[in-house]
PDB file of C-alpha atoms in Angstrom:
ATOM      1  CA  GLY A 356      69.654  99.168 158.228  1.00  0.00           C
ATOM      2  CA  ALA A 357      67.708 100.817 155.250  1.00  0.00           C
ATOM      3  CA  GLY A 358      64.130 101.769 156.212  1.00  0.00           C
ATOM      4  CA  VAL A 359      61.203 101.511 153.894  1.00  0.00           C
ATOM      5  CA  SER A 360      61.280 103.942 151.188  1.00  0.00           C
ATOM      6  CA  GLN A 361      58.656 105.262 149.153  1.00  0.00           C
ATOM      7  CA  THR A 362      58.572 107.071 145.523  1.00  0.00           C
ATOM      8  CA  PRO A 363      58.341 109.899 144.810  1.00  0.00           C
ATOM      9  CA  SER A 364      57.823 111.860 147.730  1.00  0.00           C
ATOM     10  CA  ASN A 365      55.416 114.177 145.888  1.00  0.00           C
ATOM     11  CA  LYS A 366      53.414 113.669 143.269  1.00  0.00           C
ATOM     12  CA  VAL A 367      51.171 116.152 141.797  1.00  0.00           C
ATOM     13  CA  THR A 368      48.772 115.462 138.772  1.00  0.00           C
ATOM     14  CA  GLU A 369      45.683 116.431 137.232  1.00  0.00           C
ATOM     15  CA  LYS A 370      42.303 115.319 138.086  1.00  0.00           C
ATOM     16  CA  GLY A 371      41.350 112.253 135.942  1.00  0.00           C
ATOM     17  CA  LYS A 372      45.008 110.728 135.803  1.00  0.00           C
ATOM     18  CA  TYR A 373      46.382 107.472 136.766  1.00  0.00           C
ATOM     19  CA  VAL A 374      49.173 107.305 139.189  1.00  0.00           C
ATOM     20  CA  GLU A 375      51.424 104.728 141.043  1.00  0.00           C
ATOM     21  CA  LEU A 376      52.985 105.031 144.064  1.00  0.00           C
ATOM     22  CA  ARG A 377      55.632 102.674 145.115  1.00  0.00           C
ATOM     23  CA  CYS A 378      57.060 100.969 148.282  1.00  0.00           C
ATOM     24  CA  ASP A 379      60.469  99.396 148.936  1.00  0.00           C
ATOM     25  CA  PRO A 380      59.857  97.676 152.303  1.00  0.00           C
ATOM     26  CA  ILE A 381      62.656  96.779 154.743  1.00  0.00           C
ATOM     27  CA  SER A 382      64.204  93.591 153.596  1.00  0.00           C
ATOM     28  CA  GLY A 383      63.136  90.281 155.071  1.00  0.00           C
ATOM     29  CA  HIS A 384      59.641  92.178 156.341  1.00  0.00           C
ATOM     30  CA  THR A 385      56.805  89.727 154.770  1.00  0.00           C
ATOM     31  CA  ALA A 386      53.888  91.895 155.531  1.00  0.00           C
ATOM     32  CA  LEU A 387      53.312  95.097 153.906  1.00  0.00           C
ATOM     33  CA  TYR A 388      50.687  97.905 154.565  1.00  0.00           C
ATOM     34  CA  TRP A 389      49.105 100.748 152.756  1.00  0.00           C
ATOM     35  CA  TYR A 390      47.443 103.554 154.688  1.00  0.00           C
ATOM     36  CA  ARG A 391      46.228 106.706 153.712  1.00  0.00           C
ATOM     37  CA  GLN A 392      46.594 110.006 155.849  1.00  0.00           C
ATOM     38  CA  SER A 393      44.616 113.314 155.434  1.00  0.00           C
ATOM     39  CA  LEU A 394      45.789 116.382 157.412  1.00  0.00           C
ATOM     40  CA  GLY A 395      44.508 116.347 161.017  1.00  0.00           C
ATOM     41  CA  GLN A 396      43.665 112.576 161.088  1.00  0.00           C
ATOM     42  CA  GLY A 397      45.318 109.619 161.493  1.00  0.00           C
ATOM     43  CA  PRO A 398      46.183 106.843 158.909  1.00  0.00           C
ATOM     44  CA  GLU A 399      43.352 105.299 157.628  1.00  0.00           C
ATOM     45  CA  PHE A 400      44.332 101.564 156.631  1.00  0.00           C
ATOM     46  CA  LEU A 401      43.835 100.259 153.141  1.00  0.00           C
ATOM     47  CA  ILE A 402      45.471  97.516 152.089  1.00  0.00           C
ATOM     48  CA  TYR A 403      47.835  94.923 153.712  1.00  0.00           C
ATOM     49  CA  PHE A 404      50.088  92.296 151.888  1.00  0.00           C
ATOM     50  CA  GLN A 405      51.245  88.859 153.473  1.00  0.00           C
ATOM     51  CA  GLY A 406      53.728  87.822 150.949  1.00  0.00           C
ATOM     52  CA  THR A 407      52.738  88.204 147.610  1.00  0.00           C
ATOM     53  CA  GLY A 408      48.967  87.920 147.902  1.00  0.00           C
ATOM     54  CA  ALA A 409      46.715  90.888 149.592  1.00  0.00           C
ATOM     55  CA  ALA A 410      45.481  89.243 152.396  1.00  0.00           C
ATOM     56  CA  ASP A 411      43.226  92.053 153.290  1.00  0.00           C
ATOM     57  CA  ASP A 412      41.943  94.630 151.031  1.00  0.00           C
ATOM     58  CA  SER A 413      39.136  95.958 152.664  1.00  0.00           C
ATOM     59  CA  GLY A 414      40.323  99.485 153.089  1.00  0.00           C
ATOM     60  CA  LEU A 415      40.612 100.273 149.467  1.00  0.00           C
ATOM     61  CA  PRO A 416      37.893 103.238 149.035  1.00  0.00           C
ATOM     62  CA  ASN A 417      36.832 101.866 145.420  1.00  0.00           C
ATOM     63  CA  ASP A 418      37.666 100.004 142.604  1.00  0.00           C
ATOM     64  CA  ARG A 419      40.019 103.189 141.195  1.00  0.00           C
ATOM     65  CA  PHE A 420      42.428 101.741 143.641  1.00  0.00           C
ATOM     66  CA  PHE A 421      44.589  98.803 143.265  1.00  0.00           C
ATOM     67  CA  ALA A 422      47.814  97.441 144.777  1.00  0.00           C
ATOM     68  CA  VAL A 423      50.197  94.762 144.069  1.00  0.00           C
ATOM     69  CA  ARG A 424      53.100  93.330 145.354  1.00  0.00           C
ATOM     70  CA  PRO A 425      54.178  90.541 142.479  1.00  0.00           C
ATOM     71  CA  GLU A 426      57.518  89.337 143.751  1.00  0.00           C
ATOM     72  CA  GLY A 427      56.723  89.688 147.908  1.00  0.00           C
ATOM     73  CA  SER A 428      58.900  92.852 148.525  1.00  0.00           C
ATOM     74  CA  VAL A 429      58.356  96.048 146.706  1.00  0.00           C
ATOM     75  CA  SER A 430      54.510  97.036 146.146  1.00  0.00           C
ATOM     76  CA  THR A 431      53.082  99.490 144.087  1.00  0.00           C
ATOM     77  CA  LEU A 432      49.584 101.324 144.712  1.00  0.00           C
ATOM     78  CA  LYS A 433      47.898 102.303 141.786  1.00  0.00           C
ATOM     79  CA  ILE A 434      45.117 104.736 141.654  1.00  0.00           C
ATOM     80  CA  GLN A 435      42.933 105.699 138.325  1.00  0.00           C
ATOM     81  CA  ARG A 436      41.236 108.384 137.484  1.00  0.00           C
ATOM     82  CA  THR A 437      42.258 110.487 140.060  1.00  0.00           C
ATOM     83  CA  GLU A 438      39.901 112.534 141.935  1.00  0.00           C
ATOM     84  CA  ARG A 439      40.683 115.678 144.032  1.00  0.00           C
ATOM     85  CA  GLY A 440      39.715 113.539 147.217  1.00  0.00           C
ATOM     86  CA  ASP A 441      42.220 111.532 146.644  1.00  0.00           C
ATOM     87  CA  SER A 442      44.543 114.060 147.409  1.00  0.00           C
ATOM     88  CA  ALA A 443      46.500 112.948 150.755  1.00  0.00           C
ATOM     89  CA  VAL A 444      49.987 111.403 152.083  1.00  0.00           C
ATOM     90  CA  TYR A 445      50.018 108.061 151.332  1.00  0.00           C
ATOM     91  CA  LEU A 446      52.060 105.845 153.993  1.00  0.00           C
ATOM     92  CA  CYS A 447      53.537 102.515 153.681  1.00  0.00           C
ATOM     93  CA  ALA A 448      54.881 100.313 156.321  1.00  0.00           C
ATOM     94  CA  SER A 449      56.260  97.007 156.483  1.00  0.00           C
ATOM     95  CA  SER A 450      56.487  94.575 159.695  1.00  0.00           C
ATOM     96  CA  LEU A 451      58.303  91.200 159.911  1.00  0.00           C
ATOM     97  CA  LEU A 452      55.621  88.795 160.532  1.00  0.00           C
ATOM     98  CA  GLY A 453      52.130  89.925 159.632  1.00  0.00           C
ATOM     99  CA  ALA A 454      49.020  91.604 161.102  1.00  0.00           C
ATOM    100  CA  THR A 455      49.425  89.784 164.476  1.00  0.00           C
ATOM    101  CA  SER A 456      48.618  91.686 167.721  1.00  0.00           C
ATOM    102  CA  THR A 457      52.165  92.358 168.381  1.00  0.00           C
ATOM    103  CA  ASP A 458      53.972  93.088 165.119  1.00  0.00           C
ATOM    104  CA  THR A 459      55.658  96.304 165.024  1.00  0.00           C
ATOM    105  CA  GLN A 460      55.109  98.379 161.836  1.00  0.00           C
ATOM    106  CA  TYR A 461      57.577 100.544 160.607  1.00  0.00           C
ATOM    107  CA  PHE A 462      56.760 103.483 158.262  1.00  0.00           C
ATOM    108  CA  GLY A 463      58.079 105.129 155.157  1.00  0.00           C
ATOM    109  CA  PRO A 464      58.296 109.004 154.585  1.00  0.00           C
ATOM    110  CA  GLY A 465      54.826 108.944 152.620  1.00  0.00           C
ATOM    111  CA  THR A 466      54.068 110.184 149.239  1.00  0.00           C
ATOM    112  CA  ARG A 467      52.334 113.554 149.026  1.00  0.00           C
ATOM    113  CA  LEU A 468      49.386 113.234 146.452  1.00  0.00           C
ATOM    114  CA  THR A 469      47.888 116.466 145.333  1.00  0.00           C
ATOM    115  CA  VAL A 470      45.274 116.191 142.892  1.00  0.00           C
ATOM    116  CA  LEU A 471      44.509 119.262 140.998  1.00  0.00           C
TER     117      LEU A 471
ATOM    118  CA  ARG B 450      30.973 107.051 167.680  1.00  0.00           C
ATOM    119  CA  LYS B 451      34.794 106.581 166.290  1.00  0.00           C
ATOM    120  CA  GLU B 452      36.373 103.197 167.234  1.00  0.00           C
ATOM    121  CA  VAL B 453      39.322 104.960 168.723  1.00  0.00           C
ATOM    122  CA  GLU B 454      39.031 108.655 170.055  1.00  0.00           C
ATOM    123  CA  GLN B 455      41.589 110.893 171.250  1.00  0.00           C
ATOM    124  CA  ASP B 456      41.454 114.636 172.593  1.00  0.00           C
ATOM    125  CA  PRO B 457      43.412 116.348 169.501  1.00  0.00           C
ATOM    126  CA  GLY B 458      44.544 119.191 171.579  1.00  0.00           C
ATOM    127  CA  PRO B 459      46.747 121.148 171.097  1.00  0.00           C
ATOM    128  CA  PHE B 460      48.400 120.285 174.970  1.00  0.00           C
ATOM    129  CA  ASN B 461      50.842 123.317 175.501  1.00  0.00           C
ATOM    130  CA  VAL B 462      52.855 122.840 178.323  1.00  0.00           C
ATOM    131  CA  PRO B 463      56.044 124.172 179.849  1.00  0.00           C
ATOM    132  CA  GLU B 464      59.326 122.461 179.097  1.00  0.00           C
ATOM    133  CA  GLY B 465      60.002 120.109 182.660  1.00  0.00           C
ATOM    134  CA  ALA B 466      56.254 119.614 183.147  1.00  0.00           C
ATOM    135  CA  THR B 467      54.246 116.559 183.287  1.00  0.00           C
ATOM    136  CA  VAL B 468      51.621 115.786 180.805  1.00  0.00           C
ATOM    137  CA  ALA B 469      49.099 112.888 180.418  1.00  0.00           C
ATOM    138  CA  PHE B 470      46.503 112.156 177.418  1.00  0.00           C
ATOM    139  CA  ASN B 471      44.084 109.276 176.955  1.00  0.00           C
ATOM    140  CA  CYS B 472      42.586 107.538 174.183  1.00  0.00           C
ATOM    141  CA  THR B 473      39.393 105.904 174.254  1.00  0.00           C
ATOM    142  CA  TYR B 474      38.272 102.546 172.314  1.00  0.00           C
ATOM    143  CA  SER B 475      34.509 101.439 171.806  1.00  0.00           C
ATOM    144  CA  ASN B 476      35.384  97.414 170.733  1.00  0.00           C
ATOM    145  CA  SER B 477      35.927  95.420 174.158  1.00  0.00           C
ATOM    146  CA  ALA B 478      37.404  93.025 172.147  1.00  0.00           C
ATOM    147  CA  SER B 479      40.430  94.904 171.596  1.00  0.00           C
ATOM    148  CA  GLN B 480      43.764  92.642 171.608  1.00  0.00           C
ATOM    149  CA  SER B 481      46.599  95.123 171.464  1.00  0.00           C
ATOM    150  CA  PHE B 482      47.545  99.147 172.106  1.00  0.00           C
ATOM    151  CA  PHE B 483      50.155 101.084 171.013  1.00  0.00           C
ATOM    152  CA  TRP B 484      51.382 104.733 171.244  1.00  0.00           C
ATOM    153  CA  TYR B 485      53.200 106.150 167.992  1.00  0.00           C
ATOM    154  CA  ARG B 486      54.678 109.319 167.531  1.00  0.00           C
ATOM    155  CA  GLN B 487      54.409 111.486 164.657  1.00  0.00           C
ATOM    156  CA  ASP B 488      56.706 114.677 163.861  1.00  0.00           C
ATOM    157  CA  CYS B 489      55.139 117.420 161.631  1.00  0.00           C
ATOM    158  CA  ARG B 490      55.586 116.091 158.109  1.00  0.00           C
ATOM    159  CA  LYS B 491      56.947 112.842 159.004  1.00  0.00           C
ATOM    160  CA  GLU B 492      55.887 109.384 159.180  1.00  0.00           C
ATOM    161  CA  PRO B 493      54.698 108.055 162.606  1.00  0.00           C
ATOM    162  CA  LYS B 494      57.078 105.914 164.634  1.00  0.00           C
ATOM    163  CA  LEU B 495      56.584 103.123 167.504  1.00  0.00           C
ATOM    164  CA  LEU B 496      56.647 105.133 170.945  1.00  0.00           C
ATOM    165  CA  MET B 497      55.828 102.091 172.879  1.00  0.00           C
ATOM    166  CA  SER B 498      53.621  99.171 173.079  1.00  0.00           C
ATOM    167  CA  VAL B 499      50.543  99.390 176.063  1.00  0.00           C
ATOM    168  CA  TYR B 500      50.721  96.251 178.320  1.00  0.00           C
ATOM    169  CA  SER B 501      47.683  95.167 180.652  1.00  0.00           C
ATOM    170  CA  SER B 502      50.045  95.573 183.645  1.00  0.00           C
ATOM    171  CA  GLY B 503      51.263  98.835 182.284  1.00  0.00           C
ATOM    172  CA  ASN B 504      54.669  99.949 181.094  1.00  0.00           C
ATOM    173  CA  GLU B 505      57.226 102.361 181.741  1.00  0.00           C
ATOM    174  CA  ASP B 506      60.338 103.564 179.086  1.00  0.00           C
ATOM    175  CA  GLY B 507      62.262 106.256 180.907  1.00  0.00           C
ATOM    176  CA  ARG B 508      60.100 109.648 181.127  1.00  0.00           C
ATOM    177  CA  PHE B 509      57.414 107.749 179.391  1.00  0.00           C
ATOM    178  CA  THR B 510      54.417 105.611 181.180  1.00  0.00           C
ATOM    179  CA  ALA B 511      51.522 103.786 179.368  1.00  0.00           C
ATOM    180  CA  GLN B 512      48.629 102.143 180.861  1.00  0.00           C
ATOM    181  CA  LEU B 513      45.618 100.006 180.103  1.00  0.00           C
ATOM    182  CA  ASN B 514      42.139 100.088 181.926  1.00  0.00           C
ATOM    183  CA  ARG B 515      40.215  97.216 179.704  1.00  0.00           C
ATOM    184  CA  ALA B 516      37.139  98.182 182.176  1.00  0.00           C
ATOM    185  CA  SER B 517      37.008 101.493 181.059  1.00  0.00           C
ATOM    186  CA  GLN B 518      38.365 100.723 177.928  1.00  0.00           C
ATOM    187  CA  TYR B 519      40.981 103.651 177.681  1.00  0.00           C
ATOM    188  CA  ILE B 520      44.695 103.765 177.448  1.00  0.00           C
ATOM    189  CA  SER B 521      46.895 106.600 178.734  1.00  0.00           C
ATOM    190  CA  LEU B 522      50.345 108.077 178.063  1.00  0.00           C
ATOM    191  CA  LEU B 523      52.178 109.735 180.409  1.00  0.00           C
ATOM    192  CA  ILE B 524      55.471 111.946 180.135  1.00  0.00           C
ATOM    193  CA  ARG B 525      57.481 113.356 183.021  1.00  0.00           C
ATOM    194  CA  ASP B 526      59.951 116.298 182.768  1.00  0.00           C
ATOM    195  CA  SER B 527      59.036 116.860 179.313  1.00  0.00           C
ATOM    196  CA  LYS B 528      61.683 117.967 176.938  1.00  0.00           C
ATOM    197  CA  LEU B 529      61.128 120.295 173.710  1.00  0.00           C
ATOM    198  CA  SER B 530      61.737 117.460 171.697  1.00  0.00           C
ATOM    199  CA  ASP B 531      58.963 115.550 172.925  1.00  0.00           C
ATOM    200  CA  SER B 532      56.589 118.304 170.890  1.00  0.00           C
ATOM    201  CA  ALA B 533      54.886 116.195 168.284  1.00  0.00           C
ATOM    202  CA  THR B 534      51.529 113.929 167.707  1.00  0.00           C
ATOM    203  CA  TYR B 535      50.875 111.149 169.608  1.00  0.00           C
ATOM    204  CA  LEU B 536      48.843 108.568 167.893  1.00  0.00           C
ATOM    205  CA  CYS B 537      46.813 105.833 169.803  1.00  0.00           C
ATOM    206  CA  VAL B 538      46.460 102.569 167.721  1.00  0.00           C
ATOM    207  CA  VAL B 539      44.369  99.504 168.745  1.00  0.00           C
ATOM    208  CA  ASN B 540      44.023  96.397 167.200  1.00  0.00           C
ATOM    209  CA  THR B 541      40.953  94.821 167.536  1.00  0.00           C
ATOM    210  CA  GLY B 542      41.480  91.676 165.866  1.00  0.00           C
ATOM    211  CA  TYR B 543      44.076  88.713 166.083  1.00  0.00           C
ATOM    212  CA  SER B 544      45.455  88.868 162.213  1.00  0.00           C
ATOM    213  CA  SER B 545      43.379  91.148 160.123  1.00  0.00           C
ATOM    214  CA  ALA B 546      45.097  94.278 159.158  1.00  0.00           C
ATOM    215  CA  SER B 547      41.772  96.154 158.780  1.00  0.00           C
ATOM    216  CA  LYS B 548      41.455  96.144 162.542  1.00  0.00           C
ATOM    217  CA  ILE B 549      44.163  98.279 163.358  1.00  0.00           C
ATOM    218  CA  ILE B 550      42.721 101.423 163.911  1.00  0.00           C
ATOM    219  CA  PHE B 551      44.731 104.668 164.138  1.00  0.00           C
ATOM    220  CA  GLY B 552      42.903 107.651 166.546  1.00  0.00           C
ATOM    221  CA  SER B 553      43.376 110.670 164.863  1.00  0.00           C
ATOM    222  CA  GLY B 554      46.223 111.906 167.339  1.00  0.00           C
ATOM    223  CA  THR B 555      47.140 114.344 170.045  1.00  0.00           C
ATOM    224  CA  ARG B 556      49.256 117.428 169.626  1.00  0.00           C
ATOM    225  CA  LEU B 557      51.753 118.072 172.202  1.00  0.00           C
ATOM    226  CA  SER B 558      53.658 121.198 172.282  1.00  0.00           C
ATOM    227  CA  ILE B 559      56.390 121.881 174.747  1.00  0.00           C
ATOM    228  CA  ARG B 560      57.320 125.646 174.921  1.00  0.00           C
ATOM    229  CA  PRO B 561      60.599 126.669 176.934  1.00  0.00           C
TER     230      PRO B 561
END
């Protein structure tokens, strides 16, 4: 079946602009996660949705970052007033049940964001 | 001190060799543990979960040492296709995603 998909695969923007990154999880997966990965680092947690609600957004670095999942499927990560330090690969993952101790996360290919 | 620490490597070993690397974690209340594999410019993929009793999947063996707070991954008879970055993942909570912590990864390179 189809895996997690993310669009766009690459996004280049200028400092100060607004960007939206989209994630399509595996059909039927209730949990969706956003991570950010910088070169040479592991994924860093940003936000987790259980259904339509953000169950844990403690990883969002500041109020320029916001994410939604209005129908409990597709999610959009929104970044306002982008800064050069926002440049990274943004990974989305989904899992069947949620952030329990054994649920497997399936990752999308990521969106590589470059802020000039 | 980082919550989850890994030797970044790279580990450069010949094909057919056995290689092992560890991952240490700081929270003694950590609940579950995983190894993910990440190829260059690709997404992470689950390699295996790590159980208290240790577990094996083909050429891969994972072990957990709660007393010393580390997990290990052993790869036997290494193949060229094993070249990747191996990410250690620790879940320190029961149901909070923010407690799922990824290590920075260990780079493994298998040479012919």
